[in-house]
Tab-separated table of N, CA and C and ligand atoms in Angstrom:
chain	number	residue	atom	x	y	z
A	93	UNK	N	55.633	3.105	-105.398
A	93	UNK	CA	55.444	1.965	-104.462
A	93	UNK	C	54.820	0.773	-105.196
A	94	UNK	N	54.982	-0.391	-104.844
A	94	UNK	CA	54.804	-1.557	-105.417
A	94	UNK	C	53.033	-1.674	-105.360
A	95	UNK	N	52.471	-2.370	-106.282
A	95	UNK	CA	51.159	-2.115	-106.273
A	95	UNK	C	50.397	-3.394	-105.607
A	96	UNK	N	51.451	-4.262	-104.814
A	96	UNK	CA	50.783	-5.291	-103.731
A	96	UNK	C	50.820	-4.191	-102.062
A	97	UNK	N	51.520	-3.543	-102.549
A	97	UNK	CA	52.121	-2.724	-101.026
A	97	UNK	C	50.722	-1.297	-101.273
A	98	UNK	N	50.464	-0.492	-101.935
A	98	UNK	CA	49.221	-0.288	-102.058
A	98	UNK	C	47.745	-0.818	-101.892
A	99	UNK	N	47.861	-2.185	-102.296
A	99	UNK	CA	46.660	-2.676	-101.749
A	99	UNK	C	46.899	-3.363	-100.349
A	100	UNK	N	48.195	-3.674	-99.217
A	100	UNK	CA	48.024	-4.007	-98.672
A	100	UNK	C	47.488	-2.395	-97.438
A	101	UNK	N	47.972	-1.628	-97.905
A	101	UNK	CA	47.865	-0.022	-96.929
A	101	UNK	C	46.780	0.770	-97.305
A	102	UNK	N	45.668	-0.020	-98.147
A	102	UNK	CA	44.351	0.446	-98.895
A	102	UNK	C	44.662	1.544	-99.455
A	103	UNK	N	45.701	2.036	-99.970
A	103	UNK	CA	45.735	3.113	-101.151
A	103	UNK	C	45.027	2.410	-102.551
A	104	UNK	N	44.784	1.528	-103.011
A	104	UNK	CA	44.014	0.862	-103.974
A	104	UNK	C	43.082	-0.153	-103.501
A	105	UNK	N	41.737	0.003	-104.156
A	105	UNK	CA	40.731	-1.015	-103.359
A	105	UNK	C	41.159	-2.412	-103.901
A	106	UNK	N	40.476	-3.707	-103.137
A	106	UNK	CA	40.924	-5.022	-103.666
A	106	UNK	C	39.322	-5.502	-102.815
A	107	UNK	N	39.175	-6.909	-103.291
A	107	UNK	CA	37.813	-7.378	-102.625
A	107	UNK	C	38.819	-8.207	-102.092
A	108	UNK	N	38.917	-7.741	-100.805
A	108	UNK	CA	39.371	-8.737	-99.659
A	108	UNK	C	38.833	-9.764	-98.854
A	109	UNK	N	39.012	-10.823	-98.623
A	109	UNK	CA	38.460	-12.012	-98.002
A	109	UNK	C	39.018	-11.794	-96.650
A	110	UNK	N	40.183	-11.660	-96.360
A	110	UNK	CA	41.051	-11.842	-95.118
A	110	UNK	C	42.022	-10.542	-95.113
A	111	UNK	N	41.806	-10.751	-93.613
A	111	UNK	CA	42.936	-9.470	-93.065
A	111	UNK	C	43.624	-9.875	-91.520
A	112	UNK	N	44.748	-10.183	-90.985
A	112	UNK	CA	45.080	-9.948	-90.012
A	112	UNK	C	46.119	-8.810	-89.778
A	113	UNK	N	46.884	-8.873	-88.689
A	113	UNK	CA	48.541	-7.938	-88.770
A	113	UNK	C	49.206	-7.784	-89.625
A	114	UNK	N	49.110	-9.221	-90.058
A	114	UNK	CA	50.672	-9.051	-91.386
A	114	UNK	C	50.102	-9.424	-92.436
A	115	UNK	N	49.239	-10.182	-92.891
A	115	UNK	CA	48.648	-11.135	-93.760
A	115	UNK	C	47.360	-10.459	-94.381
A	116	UNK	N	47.222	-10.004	-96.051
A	116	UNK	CA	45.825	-10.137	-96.594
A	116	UNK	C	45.413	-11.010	-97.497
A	117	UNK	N	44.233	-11.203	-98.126
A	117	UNK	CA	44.306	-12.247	-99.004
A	117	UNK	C	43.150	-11.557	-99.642
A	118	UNK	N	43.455	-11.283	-101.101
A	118	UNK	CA	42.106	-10.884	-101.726
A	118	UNK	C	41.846	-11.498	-103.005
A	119	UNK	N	41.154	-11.022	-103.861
A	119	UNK	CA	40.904	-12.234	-105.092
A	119	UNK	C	41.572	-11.091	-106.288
A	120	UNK	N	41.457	-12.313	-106.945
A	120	UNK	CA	42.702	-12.089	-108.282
A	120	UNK	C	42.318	-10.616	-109.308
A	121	UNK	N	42.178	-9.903	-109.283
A	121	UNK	CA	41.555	-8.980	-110.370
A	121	UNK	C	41.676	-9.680	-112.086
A	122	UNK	N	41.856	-10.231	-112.373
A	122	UNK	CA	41.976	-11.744	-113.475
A	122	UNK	C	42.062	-12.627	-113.021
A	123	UNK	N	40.765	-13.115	-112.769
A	123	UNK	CA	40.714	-14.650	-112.412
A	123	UNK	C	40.937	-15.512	-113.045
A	124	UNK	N	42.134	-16.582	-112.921
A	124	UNK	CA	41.871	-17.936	-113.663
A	124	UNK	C	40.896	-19.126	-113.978
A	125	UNK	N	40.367	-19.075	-112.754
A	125	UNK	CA	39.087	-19.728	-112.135
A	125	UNK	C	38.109	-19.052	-111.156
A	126	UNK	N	36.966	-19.348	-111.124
A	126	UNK	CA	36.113	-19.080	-109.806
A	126	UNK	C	37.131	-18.718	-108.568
A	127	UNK	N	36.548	-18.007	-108.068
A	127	UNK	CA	37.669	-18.098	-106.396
A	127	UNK	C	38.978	-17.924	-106.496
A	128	UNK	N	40.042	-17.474	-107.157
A	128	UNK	CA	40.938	-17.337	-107.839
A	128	UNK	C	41.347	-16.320	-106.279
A	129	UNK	N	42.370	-16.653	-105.494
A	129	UNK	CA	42.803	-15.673	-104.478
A	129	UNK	C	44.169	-15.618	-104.458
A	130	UNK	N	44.956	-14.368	-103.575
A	130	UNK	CA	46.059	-14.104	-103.418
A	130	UNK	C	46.357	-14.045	-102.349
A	131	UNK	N	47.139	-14.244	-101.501
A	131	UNK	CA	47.230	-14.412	-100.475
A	131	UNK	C	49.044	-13.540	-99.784
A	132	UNK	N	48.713	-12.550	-99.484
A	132	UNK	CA	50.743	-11.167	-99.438
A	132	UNK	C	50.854	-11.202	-98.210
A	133	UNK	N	52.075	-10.935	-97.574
A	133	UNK	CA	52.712	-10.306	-96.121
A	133	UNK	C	52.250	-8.868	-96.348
A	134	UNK	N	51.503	-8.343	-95.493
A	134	UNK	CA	51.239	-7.114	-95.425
A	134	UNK	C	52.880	-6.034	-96.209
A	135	UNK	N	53.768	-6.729	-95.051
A	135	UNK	CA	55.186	-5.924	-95.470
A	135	UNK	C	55.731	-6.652	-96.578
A	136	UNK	N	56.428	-5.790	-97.463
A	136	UNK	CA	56.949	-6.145	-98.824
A	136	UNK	C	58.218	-6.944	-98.593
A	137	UNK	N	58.133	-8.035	-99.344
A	137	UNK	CA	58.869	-8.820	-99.919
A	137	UNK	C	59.045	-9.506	-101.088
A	138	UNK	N	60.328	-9.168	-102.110
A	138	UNK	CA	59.848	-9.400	-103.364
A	138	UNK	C	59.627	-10.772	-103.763
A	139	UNK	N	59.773	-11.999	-103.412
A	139	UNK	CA	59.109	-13.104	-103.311
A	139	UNK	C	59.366	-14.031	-102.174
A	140	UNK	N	58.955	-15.590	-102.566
A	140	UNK	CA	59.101	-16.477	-101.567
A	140	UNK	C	60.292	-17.158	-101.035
A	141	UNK	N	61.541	-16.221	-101.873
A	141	UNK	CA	62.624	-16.773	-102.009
A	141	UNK	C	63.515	-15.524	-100.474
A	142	UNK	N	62.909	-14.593	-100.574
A	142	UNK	CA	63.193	-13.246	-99.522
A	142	UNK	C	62.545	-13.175	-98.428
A	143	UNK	N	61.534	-13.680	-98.191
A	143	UNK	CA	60.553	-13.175	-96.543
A	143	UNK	C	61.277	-13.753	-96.020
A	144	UNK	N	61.069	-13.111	-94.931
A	144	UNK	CA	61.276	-13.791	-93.480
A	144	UNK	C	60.800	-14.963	-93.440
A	145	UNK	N	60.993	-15.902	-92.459
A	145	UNK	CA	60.204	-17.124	-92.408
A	145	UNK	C	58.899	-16.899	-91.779
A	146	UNK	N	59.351	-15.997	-90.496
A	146	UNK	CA	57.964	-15.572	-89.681
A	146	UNK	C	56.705	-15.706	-90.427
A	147	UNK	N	57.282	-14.291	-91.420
A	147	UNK	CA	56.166	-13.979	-92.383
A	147	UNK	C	55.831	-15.013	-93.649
A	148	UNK	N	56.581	-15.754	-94.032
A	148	UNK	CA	56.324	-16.230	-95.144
A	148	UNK	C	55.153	-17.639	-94.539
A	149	UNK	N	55.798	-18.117	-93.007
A	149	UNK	CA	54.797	-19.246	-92.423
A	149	UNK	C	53.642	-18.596	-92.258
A	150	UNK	N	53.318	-17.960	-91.757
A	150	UNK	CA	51.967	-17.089	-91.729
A	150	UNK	C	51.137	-17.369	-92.824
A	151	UNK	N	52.138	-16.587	-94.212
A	151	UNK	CA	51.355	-16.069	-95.542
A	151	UNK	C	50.830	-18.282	-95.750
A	152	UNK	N	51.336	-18.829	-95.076
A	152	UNK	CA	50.754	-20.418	-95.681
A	152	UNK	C	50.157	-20.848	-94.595
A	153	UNK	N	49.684	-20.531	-93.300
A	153	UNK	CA	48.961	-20.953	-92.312
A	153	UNK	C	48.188	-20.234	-93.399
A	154	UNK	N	47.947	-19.236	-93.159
A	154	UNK	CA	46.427	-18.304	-93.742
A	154	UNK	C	46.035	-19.067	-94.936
A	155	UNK	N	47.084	-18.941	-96.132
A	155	UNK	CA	46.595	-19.797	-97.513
A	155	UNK	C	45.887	-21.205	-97.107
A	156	UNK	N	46.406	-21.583	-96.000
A	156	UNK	CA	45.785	-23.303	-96.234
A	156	UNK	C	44.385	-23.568	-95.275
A	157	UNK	N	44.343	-22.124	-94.360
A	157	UNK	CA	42.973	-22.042	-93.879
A	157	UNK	C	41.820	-21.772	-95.005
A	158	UNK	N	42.044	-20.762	-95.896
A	158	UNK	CA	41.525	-20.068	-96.968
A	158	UNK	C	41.348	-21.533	-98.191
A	159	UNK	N	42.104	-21.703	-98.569
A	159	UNK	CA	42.106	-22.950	-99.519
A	159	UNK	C	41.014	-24.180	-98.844
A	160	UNK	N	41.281	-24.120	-97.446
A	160	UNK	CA	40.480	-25.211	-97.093
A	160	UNK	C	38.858	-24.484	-97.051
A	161	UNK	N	38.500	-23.583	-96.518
A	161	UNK	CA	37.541	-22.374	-97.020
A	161	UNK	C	37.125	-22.028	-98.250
A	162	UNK	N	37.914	-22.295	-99.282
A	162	UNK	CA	37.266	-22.095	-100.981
A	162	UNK	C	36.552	-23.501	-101.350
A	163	UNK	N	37.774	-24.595	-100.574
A	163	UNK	CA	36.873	-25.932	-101.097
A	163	UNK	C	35.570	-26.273	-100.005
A	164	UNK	N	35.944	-25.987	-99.186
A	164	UNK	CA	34.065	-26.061	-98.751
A	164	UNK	C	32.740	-24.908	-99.246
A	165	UNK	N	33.328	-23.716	-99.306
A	165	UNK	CA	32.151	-23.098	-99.992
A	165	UNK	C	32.021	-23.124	-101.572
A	166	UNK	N	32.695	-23.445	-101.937
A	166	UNK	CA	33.113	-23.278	-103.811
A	166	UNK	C	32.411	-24.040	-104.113
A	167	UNK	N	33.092	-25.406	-103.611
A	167	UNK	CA	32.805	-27.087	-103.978
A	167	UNK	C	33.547	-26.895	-105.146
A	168	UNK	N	35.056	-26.461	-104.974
A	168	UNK	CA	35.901	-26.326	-106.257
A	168	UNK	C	36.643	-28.280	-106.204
A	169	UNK	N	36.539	-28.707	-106.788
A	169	UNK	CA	37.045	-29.939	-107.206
A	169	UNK	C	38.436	-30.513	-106.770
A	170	UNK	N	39.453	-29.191	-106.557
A	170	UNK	CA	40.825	-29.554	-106.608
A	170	UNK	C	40.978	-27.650	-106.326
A	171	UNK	N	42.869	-27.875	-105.953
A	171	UNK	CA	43.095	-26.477	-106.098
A	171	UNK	C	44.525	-26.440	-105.844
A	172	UNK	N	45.241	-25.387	-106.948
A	172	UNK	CA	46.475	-25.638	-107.219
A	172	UNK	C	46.837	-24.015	-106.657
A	173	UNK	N	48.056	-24.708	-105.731
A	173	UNK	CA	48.432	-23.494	-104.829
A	173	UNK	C	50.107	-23.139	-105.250
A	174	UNK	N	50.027	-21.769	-105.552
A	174	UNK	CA	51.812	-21.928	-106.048
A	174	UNK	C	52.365	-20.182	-105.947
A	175	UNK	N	53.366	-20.246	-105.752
A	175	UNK	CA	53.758	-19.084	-105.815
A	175	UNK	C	55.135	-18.757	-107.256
A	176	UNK	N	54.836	-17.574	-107.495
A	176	UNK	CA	56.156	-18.014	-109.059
A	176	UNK	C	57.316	-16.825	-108.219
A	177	UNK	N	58.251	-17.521	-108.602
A	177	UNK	CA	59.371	-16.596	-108.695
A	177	UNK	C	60.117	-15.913	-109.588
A	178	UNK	N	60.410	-14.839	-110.124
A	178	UNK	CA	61.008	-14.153	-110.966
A	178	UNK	C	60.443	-14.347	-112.162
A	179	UNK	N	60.538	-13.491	-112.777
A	179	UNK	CA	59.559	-13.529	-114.348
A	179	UNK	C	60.198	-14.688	-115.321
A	180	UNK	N	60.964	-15.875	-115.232
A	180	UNK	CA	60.850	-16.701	-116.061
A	180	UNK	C	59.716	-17.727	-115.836
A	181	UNK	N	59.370	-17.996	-114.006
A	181	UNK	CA	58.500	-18.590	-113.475
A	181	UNK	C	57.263	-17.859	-113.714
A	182	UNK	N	57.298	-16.698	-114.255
A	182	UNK	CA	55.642	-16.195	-114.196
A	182	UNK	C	55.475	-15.232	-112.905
A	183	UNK	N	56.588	-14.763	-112.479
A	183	UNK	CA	56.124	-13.892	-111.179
A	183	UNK	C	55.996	-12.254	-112.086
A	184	UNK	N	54.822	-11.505	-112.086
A	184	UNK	CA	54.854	-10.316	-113.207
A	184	UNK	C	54.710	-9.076	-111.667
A	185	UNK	N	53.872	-9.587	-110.148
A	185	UNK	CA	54.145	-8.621	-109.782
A	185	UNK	C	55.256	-9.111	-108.146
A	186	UNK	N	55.963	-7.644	-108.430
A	186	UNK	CA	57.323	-8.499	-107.354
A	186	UNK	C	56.851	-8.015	-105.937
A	187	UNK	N	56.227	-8.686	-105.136
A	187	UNK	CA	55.645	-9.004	-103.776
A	187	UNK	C	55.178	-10.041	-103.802
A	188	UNK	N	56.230	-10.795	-102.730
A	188	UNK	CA	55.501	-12.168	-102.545
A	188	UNK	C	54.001	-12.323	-102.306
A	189	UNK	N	53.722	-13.530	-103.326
A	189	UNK	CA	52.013	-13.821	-103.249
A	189	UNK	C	51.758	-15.122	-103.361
A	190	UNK	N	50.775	-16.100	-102.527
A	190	UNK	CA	50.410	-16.939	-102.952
A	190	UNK	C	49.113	-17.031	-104.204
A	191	UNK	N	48.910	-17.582	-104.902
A	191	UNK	CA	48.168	-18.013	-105.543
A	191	UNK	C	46.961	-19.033	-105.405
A	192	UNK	N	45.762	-18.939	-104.874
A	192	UNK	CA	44.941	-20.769	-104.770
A	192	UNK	C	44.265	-20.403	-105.414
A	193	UNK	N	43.882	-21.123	-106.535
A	193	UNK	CA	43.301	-21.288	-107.958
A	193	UNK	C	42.636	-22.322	-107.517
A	194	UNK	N	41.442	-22.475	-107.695
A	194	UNK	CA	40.516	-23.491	-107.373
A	194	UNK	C	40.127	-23.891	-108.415
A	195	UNK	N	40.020	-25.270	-108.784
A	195	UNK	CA	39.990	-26.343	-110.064
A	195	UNK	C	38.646	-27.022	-110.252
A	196	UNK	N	37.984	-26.839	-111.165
A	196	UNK	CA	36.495	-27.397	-111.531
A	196	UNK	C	36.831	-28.436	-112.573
A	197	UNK	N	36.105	-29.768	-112.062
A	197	UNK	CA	36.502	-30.611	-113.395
A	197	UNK	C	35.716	-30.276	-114.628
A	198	UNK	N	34.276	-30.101	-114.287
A	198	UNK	CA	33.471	-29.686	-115.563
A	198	UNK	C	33.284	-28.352	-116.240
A	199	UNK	N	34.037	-27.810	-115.296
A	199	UNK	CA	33.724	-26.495	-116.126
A	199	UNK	C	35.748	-25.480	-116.025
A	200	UNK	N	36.365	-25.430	-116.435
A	200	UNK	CA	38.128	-25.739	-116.156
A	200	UNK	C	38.917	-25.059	-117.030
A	201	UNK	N	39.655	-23.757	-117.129
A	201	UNK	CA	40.486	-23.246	-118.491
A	201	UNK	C	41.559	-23.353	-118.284
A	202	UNK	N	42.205	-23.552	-117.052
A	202	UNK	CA	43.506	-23.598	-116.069
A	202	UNK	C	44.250	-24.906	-116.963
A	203	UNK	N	45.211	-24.159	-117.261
A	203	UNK	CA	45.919	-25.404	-117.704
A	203	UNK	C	47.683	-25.400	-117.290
A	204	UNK	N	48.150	-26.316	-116.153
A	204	UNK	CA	49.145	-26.518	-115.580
A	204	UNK	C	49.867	-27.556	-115.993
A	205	UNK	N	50.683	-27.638	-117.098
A	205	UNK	CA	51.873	-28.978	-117.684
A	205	UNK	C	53.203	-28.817	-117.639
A	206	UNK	N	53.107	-30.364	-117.541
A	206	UNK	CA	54.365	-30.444	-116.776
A	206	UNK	C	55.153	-31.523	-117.904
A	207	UNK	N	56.152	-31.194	-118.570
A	207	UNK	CA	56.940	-32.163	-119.988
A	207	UNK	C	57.518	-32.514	-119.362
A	208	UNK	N	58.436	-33.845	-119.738
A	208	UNK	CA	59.337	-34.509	-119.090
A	208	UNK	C	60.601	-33.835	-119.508
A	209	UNK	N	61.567	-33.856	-118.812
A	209	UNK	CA	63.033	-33.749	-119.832
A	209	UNK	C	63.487	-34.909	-120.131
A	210	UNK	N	64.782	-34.915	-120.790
A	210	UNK	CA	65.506	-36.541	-120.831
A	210	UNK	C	65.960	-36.280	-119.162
A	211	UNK	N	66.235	-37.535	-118.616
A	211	UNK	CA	66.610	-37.956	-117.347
A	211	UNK	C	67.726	-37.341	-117.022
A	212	UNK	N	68.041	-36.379	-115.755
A	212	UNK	CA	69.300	-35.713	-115.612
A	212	UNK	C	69.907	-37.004	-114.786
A	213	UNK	N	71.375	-36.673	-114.465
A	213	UNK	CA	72.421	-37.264	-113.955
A	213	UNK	C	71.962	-37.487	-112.563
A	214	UNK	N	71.086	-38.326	-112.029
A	214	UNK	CA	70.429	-37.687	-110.672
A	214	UNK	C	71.613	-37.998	-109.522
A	215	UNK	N	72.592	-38.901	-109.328
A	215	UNK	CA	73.527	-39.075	-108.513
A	215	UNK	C	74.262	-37.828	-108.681
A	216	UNK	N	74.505	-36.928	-109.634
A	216	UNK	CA	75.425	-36.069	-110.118
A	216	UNK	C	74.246	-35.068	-109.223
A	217	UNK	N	73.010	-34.402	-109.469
A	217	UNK	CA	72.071	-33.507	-109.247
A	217	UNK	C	72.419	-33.525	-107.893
A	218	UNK	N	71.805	-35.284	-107.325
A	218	UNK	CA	71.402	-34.824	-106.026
A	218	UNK	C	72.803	-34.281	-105.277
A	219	UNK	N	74.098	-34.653	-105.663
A	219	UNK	CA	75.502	-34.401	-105.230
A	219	UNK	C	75.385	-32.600	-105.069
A	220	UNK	N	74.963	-32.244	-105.715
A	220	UNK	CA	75.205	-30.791	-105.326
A	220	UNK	C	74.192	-30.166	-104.906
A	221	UNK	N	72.805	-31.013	-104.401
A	221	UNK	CA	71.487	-30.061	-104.357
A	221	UNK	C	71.951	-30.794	-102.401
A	222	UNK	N	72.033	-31.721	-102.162
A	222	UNK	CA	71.878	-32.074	-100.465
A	222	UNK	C	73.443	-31.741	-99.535
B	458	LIG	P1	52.097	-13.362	-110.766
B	458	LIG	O1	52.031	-13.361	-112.259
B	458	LIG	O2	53.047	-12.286	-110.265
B	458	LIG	O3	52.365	-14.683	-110.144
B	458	LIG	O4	50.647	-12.965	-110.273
B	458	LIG	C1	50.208	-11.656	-110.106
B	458	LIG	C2	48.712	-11.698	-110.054
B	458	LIG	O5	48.270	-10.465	-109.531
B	458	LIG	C3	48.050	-11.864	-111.422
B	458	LIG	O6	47.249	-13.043	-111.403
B	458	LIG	C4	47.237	-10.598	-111.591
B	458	LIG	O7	45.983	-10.828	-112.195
B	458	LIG	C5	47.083	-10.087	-110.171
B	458	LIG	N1	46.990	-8.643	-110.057
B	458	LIG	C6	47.810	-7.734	-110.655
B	458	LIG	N2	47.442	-6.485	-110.296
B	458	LIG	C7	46.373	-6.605	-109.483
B	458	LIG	C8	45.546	-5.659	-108.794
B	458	LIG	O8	45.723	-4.455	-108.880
B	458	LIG	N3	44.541	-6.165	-108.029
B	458	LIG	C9	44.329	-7.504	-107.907
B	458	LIG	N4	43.306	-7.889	-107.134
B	458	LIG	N5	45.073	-8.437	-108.540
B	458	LIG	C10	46.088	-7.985	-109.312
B	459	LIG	ZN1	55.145	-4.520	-102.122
C-alpha cells in the first residue's frame, strides 16, 4: 500500500496538524523550511492531475486555511504552495499532496527558479492549449 495511504489510515505515525473526513495534513518528515506541511485526500489518488474535483477542492480549501494558519503563527514571510506531478516535476511519492513551504527572508535554503526559454510561438501555443 502506498505510504501516503498508510499514514492517512494511521498504520504509520505522522505529526498531524489537521484531520477531517477526507482531508489530512501533516508536516513534512524532511522539512524544507520551518512548518514545511502536506496536505492528502484521505482516499488515494495518484496526483492532482486524477482526484476527483470534490476531493481535490477540499485538499485546497484545507491547504489555504492551513497556509493562512502557518503565516499567522510562524510569521513565515511568504509561502510557496505547489503540488508536483510525475517524477520529472519532482512528484517521488504517488498520492496526491499539497506542499506549503513557508518562506523566511532571513533565515531561507528553499530555492525555487525559474530560467527563461527562448520565446515559444505563443499564437501557435495558445492555438492548441484554448
Ligand atoms: P514529492 O517529492 O512527492 O512532491 O513530496 C513528497 C514529500 O513527502 C517529500 O517532501 C518527503 O519528505 C515527504 N515524505 C515522504 N515520506 C514521508 C513519510 O513517511 N512521512 C512524512 N511525514 N513525510 C514523508
Ligand atoms: Zn495512497
Amino acid at each position: 500500500m502506498c505510504i501516503f495511504c498508510m499514514i492517512a489510515n494511521g498504520e504509520i505515525p505522522s505529526n498531524k496538524i489537521y484531520e477531517d473526513e477526507s482531508v489530512i495534513a501533516f508536516l513534512d518528515i524532511n522539512p524544507t523550511s520551518y512548518g514545511h506541511t502536506l496536505v492528502i485526500p484521505k482516499e488515494h489518488c495518484d496526483s492532482f492531475l486524477n482526484c476527483p474535483d470534490e476531493t481535490r477542492n477540499h485538499v485546497f480549501e484545507v491547504a489555504s486555511k492551513l497556509a493562512n494558519k502557518l503565516e499567522q503563527t510562524l510569521h513565515c514571510d511568504g509561502i510557496n504552495i505547489l503540488s508536483n506531478v510525475h517524477e520529472a516535476a519532482g512528484q517521488s511519492v504517488t498520492h496526491f499532496h499539497v506542499h506549503l513551504i513557508p518562506r523566511y527572508k532571513d533565515n531561507d535554503s528553499v530555492t525555487i527558479e525559474f530560467h527563461e526559454i527562448e520565446k515559444p510561438d505563443f499564437e501557435e501555443l495558445m492555438n492548441k492549449l484554448k
